[in-house]
Short mmCIF file of C-alpha atoms in Angstrom, two decimals:
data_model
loop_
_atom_site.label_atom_id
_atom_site.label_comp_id
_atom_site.label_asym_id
_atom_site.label_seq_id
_atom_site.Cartn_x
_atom_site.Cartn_y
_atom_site.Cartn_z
CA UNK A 1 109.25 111.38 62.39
CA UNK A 2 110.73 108.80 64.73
CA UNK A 3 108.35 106.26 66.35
CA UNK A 4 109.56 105.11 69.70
CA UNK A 5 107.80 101.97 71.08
CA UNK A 6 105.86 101.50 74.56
CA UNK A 7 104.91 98.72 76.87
CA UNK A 8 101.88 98.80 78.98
CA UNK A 9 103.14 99.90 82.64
CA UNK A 10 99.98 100.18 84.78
CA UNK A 11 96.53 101.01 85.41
CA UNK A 12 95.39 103.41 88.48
CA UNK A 13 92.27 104.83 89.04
CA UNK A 14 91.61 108.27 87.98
CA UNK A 15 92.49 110.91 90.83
CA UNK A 16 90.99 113.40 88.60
CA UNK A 17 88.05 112.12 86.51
CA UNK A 18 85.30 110.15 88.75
CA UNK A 19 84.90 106.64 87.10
CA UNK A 20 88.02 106.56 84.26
CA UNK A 21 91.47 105.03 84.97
CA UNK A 22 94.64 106.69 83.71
CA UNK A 23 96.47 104.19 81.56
CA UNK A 24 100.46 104.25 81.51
CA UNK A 25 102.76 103.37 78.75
CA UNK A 26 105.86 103.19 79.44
CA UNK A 27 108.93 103.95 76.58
CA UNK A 28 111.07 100.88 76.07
CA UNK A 29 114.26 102.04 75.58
CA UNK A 30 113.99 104.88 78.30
CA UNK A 31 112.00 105.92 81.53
CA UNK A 32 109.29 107.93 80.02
CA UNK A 33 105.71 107.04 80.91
CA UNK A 34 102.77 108.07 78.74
CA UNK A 35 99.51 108.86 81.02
CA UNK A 36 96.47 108.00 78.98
CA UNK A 37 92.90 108.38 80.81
CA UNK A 38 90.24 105.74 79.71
CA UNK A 39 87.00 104.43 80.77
CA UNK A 40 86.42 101.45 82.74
CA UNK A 41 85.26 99.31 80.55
CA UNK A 42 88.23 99.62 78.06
CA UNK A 43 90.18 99.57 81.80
CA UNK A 44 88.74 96.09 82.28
CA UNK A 45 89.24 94.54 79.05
CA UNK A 46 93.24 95.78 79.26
CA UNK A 47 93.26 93.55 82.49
CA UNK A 48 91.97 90.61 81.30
CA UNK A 49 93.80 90.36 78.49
CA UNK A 50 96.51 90.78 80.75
CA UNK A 51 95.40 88.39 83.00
CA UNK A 52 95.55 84.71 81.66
CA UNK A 53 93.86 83.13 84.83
CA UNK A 54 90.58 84.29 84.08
CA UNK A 55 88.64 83.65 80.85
CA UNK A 56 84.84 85.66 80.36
CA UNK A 57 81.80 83.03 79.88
CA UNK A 58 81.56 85.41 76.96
CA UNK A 59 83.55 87.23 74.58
CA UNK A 60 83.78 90.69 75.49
CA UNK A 61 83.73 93.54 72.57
CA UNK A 62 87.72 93.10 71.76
CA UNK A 63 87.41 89.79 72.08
CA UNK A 64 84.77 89.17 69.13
CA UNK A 65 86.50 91.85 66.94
CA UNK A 66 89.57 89.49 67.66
CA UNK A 67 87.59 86.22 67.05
CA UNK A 68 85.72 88.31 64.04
CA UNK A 69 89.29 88.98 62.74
CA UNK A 70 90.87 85.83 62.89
CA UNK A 71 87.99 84.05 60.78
CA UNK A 72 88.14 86.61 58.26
CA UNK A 73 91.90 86.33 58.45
CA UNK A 74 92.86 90.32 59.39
CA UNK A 75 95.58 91.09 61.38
CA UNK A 76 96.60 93.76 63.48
CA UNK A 77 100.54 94.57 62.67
CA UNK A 78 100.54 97.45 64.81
CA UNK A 79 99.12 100.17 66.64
CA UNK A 80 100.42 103.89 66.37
CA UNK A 81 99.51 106.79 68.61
CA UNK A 82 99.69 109.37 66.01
CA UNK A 83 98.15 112.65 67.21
CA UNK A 84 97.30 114.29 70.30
CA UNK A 85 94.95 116.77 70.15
CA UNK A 86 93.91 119.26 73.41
CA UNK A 87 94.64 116.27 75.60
CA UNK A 88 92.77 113.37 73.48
CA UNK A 89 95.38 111.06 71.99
CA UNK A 90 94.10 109.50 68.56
CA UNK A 91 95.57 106.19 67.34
CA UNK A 92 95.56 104.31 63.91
CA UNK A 93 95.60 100.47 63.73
CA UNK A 94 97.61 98.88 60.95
CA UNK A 95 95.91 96.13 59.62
CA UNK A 96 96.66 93.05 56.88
CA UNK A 97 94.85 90.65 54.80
CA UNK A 98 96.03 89.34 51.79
CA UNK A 99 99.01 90.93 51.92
CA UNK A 100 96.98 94.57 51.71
CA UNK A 101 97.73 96.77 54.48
CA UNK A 102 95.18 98.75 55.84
CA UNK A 103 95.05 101.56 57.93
CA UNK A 104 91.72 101.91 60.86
CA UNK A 105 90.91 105.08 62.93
CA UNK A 106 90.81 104.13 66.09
CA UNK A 107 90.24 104.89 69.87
CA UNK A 108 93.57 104.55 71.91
CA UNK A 109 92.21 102.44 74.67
CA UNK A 110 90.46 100.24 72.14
CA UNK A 111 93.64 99.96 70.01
CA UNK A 112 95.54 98.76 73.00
CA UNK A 113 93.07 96.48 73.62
CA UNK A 114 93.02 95.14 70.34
CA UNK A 115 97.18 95.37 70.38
CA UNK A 116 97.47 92.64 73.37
CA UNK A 117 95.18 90.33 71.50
CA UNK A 118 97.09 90.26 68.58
CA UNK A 119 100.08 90.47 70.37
CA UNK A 120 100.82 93.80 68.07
CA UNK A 121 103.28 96.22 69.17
CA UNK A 122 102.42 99.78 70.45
CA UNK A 123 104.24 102.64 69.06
CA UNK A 124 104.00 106.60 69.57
CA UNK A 125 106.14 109.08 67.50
CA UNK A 126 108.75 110.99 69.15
CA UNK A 127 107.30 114.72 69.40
CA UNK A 128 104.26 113.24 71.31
CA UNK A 129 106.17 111.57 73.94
CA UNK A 130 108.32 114.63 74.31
CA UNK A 131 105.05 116.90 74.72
CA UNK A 132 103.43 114.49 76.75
CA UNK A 133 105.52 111.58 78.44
CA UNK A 134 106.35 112.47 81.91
CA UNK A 135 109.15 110.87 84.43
CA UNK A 136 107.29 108.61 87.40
CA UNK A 137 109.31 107.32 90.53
CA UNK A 138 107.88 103.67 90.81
CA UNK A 139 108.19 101.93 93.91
CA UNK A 140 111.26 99.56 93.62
CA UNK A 141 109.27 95.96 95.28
CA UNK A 142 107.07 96.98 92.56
CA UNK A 143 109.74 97.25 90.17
CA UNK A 144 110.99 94.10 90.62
CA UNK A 145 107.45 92.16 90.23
CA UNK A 146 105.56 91.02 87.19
CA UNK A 147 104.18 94.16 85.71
CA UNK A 148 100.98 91.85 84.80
CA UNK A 149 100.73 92.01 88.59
CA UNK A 150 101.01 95.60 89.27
CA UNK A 151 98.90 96.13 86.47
CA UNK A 152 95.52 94.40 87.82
CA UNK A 153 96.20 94.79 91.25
CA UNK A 154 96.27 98.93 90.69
CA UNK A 155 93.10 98.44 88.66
CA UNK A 156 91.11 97.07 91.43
CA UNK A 157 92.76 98.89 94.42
CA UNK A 158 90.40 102.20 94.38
CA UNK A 159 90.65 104.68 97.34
CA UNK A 160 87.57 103.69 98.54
CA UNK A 161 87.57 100.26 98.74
CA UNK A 162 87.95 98.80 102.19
CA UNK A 163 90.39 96.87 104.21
CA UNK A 164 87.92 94.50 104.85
CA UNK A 165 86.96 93.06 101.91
CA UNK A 166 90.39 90.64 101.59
CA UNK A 167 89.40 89.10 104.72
CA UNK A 168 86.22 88.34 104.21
CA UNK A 169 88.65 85.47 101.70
CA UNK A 170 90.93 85.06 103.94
CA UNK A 171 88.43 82.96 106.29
CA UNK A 172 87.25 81.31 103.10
CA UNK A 173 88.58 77.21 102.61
CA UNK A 174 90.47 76.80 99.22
CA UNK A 175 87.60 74.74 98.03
CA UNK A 176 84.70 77.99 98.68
CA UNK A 177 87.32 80.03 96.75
CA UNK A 178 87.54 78.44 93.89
CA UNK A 179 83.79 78.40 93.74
CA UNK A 180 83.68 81.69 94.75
CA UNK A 181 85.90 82.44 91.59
CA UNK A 182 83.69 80.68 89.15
CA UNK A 183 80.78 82.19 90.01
CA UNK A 184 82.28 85.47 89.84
CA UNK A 185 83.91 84.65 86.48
CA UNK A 186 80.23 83.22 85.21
CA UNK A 187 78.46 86.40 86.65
CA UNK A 188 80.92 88.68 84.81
CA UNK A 189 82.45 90.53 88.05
CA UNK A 190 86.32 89.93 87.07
CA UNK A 191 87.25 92.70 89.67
CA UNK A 192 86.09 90.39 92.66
CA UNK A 193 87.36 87.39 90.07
CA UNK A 194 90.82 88.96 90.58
CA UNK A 195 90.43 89.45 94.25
CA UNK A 196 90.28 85.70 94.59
CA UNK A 197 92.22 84.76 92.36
CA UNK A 198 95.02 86.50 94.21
CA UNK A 199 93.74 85.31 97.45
CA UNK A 200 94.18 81.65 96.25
CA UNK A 201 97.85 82.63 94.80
CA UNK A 202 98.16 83.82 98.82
CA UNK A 203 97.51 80.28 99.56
#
């Protein structure tokens, strides 16, 4: 079987599972997304790897695996999403050291997570995507921007959250916000982190 190789698109908020975020791959060498739902935790951690402005205090869960990893010199080749199974997509991480390759069982939003932060690629095989990649119209302005961008700025904009809450920044001097930031980098909060973050890009 062919694998075909994604890119990470996006992350949105679930519309139809309270408290998960639907993932989306997107096929690189056509306009097939892939629609993965995962928590918000694994949702987080895909954002800030994404996100190079804003470092945790502390390593999160991928992050020690990746720091684990490294000192033990294993690296992740590659990441295939190799089965899908009544909706649950299951995913294989390929693995070296010494020149062995190894293959590890893996979650697919944990594998992805892993993937950015060894800069591995992401493949699926070519019956999946055709049983489960579906065609999304994507808003041209954000076409054209850094999909980085998109990326965290779907993750944090949930239907609930109020119009508000960018101007309480707005008022904010440059100075406040950049303390603002590191207190909400140091307190782990990296949504409000990227809230400021963008409001000093504003600036």
């Amino acid at each position: 079987m062919s694998l075909v190789r994604l890119n990470i698109k996006g992350i949105s908020y679930s519309q139809t599972q309270n408290g998960a975020y639907a993932l989306i791959l997107n096929e690189v060498d056509g306009d097939r997304k892939l629609p993965i739902v995962i928590g918000a935790f694994e949702a987080q951690s895909i954002a800030i790897a994404l996100e190079k402005e804003i470092r945790p205090p502390r390593p999160l869960t991928h992050d020690l695996f990746k720091n684990f990893s490294d000192r033990f010199d294993i690296t992740v080749k590659q990441v295939i999403i190799h089965k899908l199974v009544d909706g649950v997509f299951y995913s294989s991480l390929i693995c070296e050291r010494d020149k062995i390759e190894e293959i590890i069982d893996a979650r697919t939003s944990d594998a992805i997570a892993l993937a950015l932060r060894f800069q591995a690629p992401i493949f699926t095989y070519k019956n999946i995507l055709d049983k489960a990649g579906i065609y999304l119209k994507v808003n041209p302005e954000n076409e054209a921007s850094d999909n980085k961008d998109v990326l965290v700025e779907d993750f944090i904009a949930e239907e609930h959250e109020k119009p508000s809450t960018q101007d309480v920044y707005k008022s904010k001097t440059l100075d406040e916000l950049n303390q603002l930031l590191t207190e909400a980098v140091m307190n782990e909060d990296y949504e409000k982190a990227v809230k400021i973050r963008d409001e000093i890009s504003k600036r």
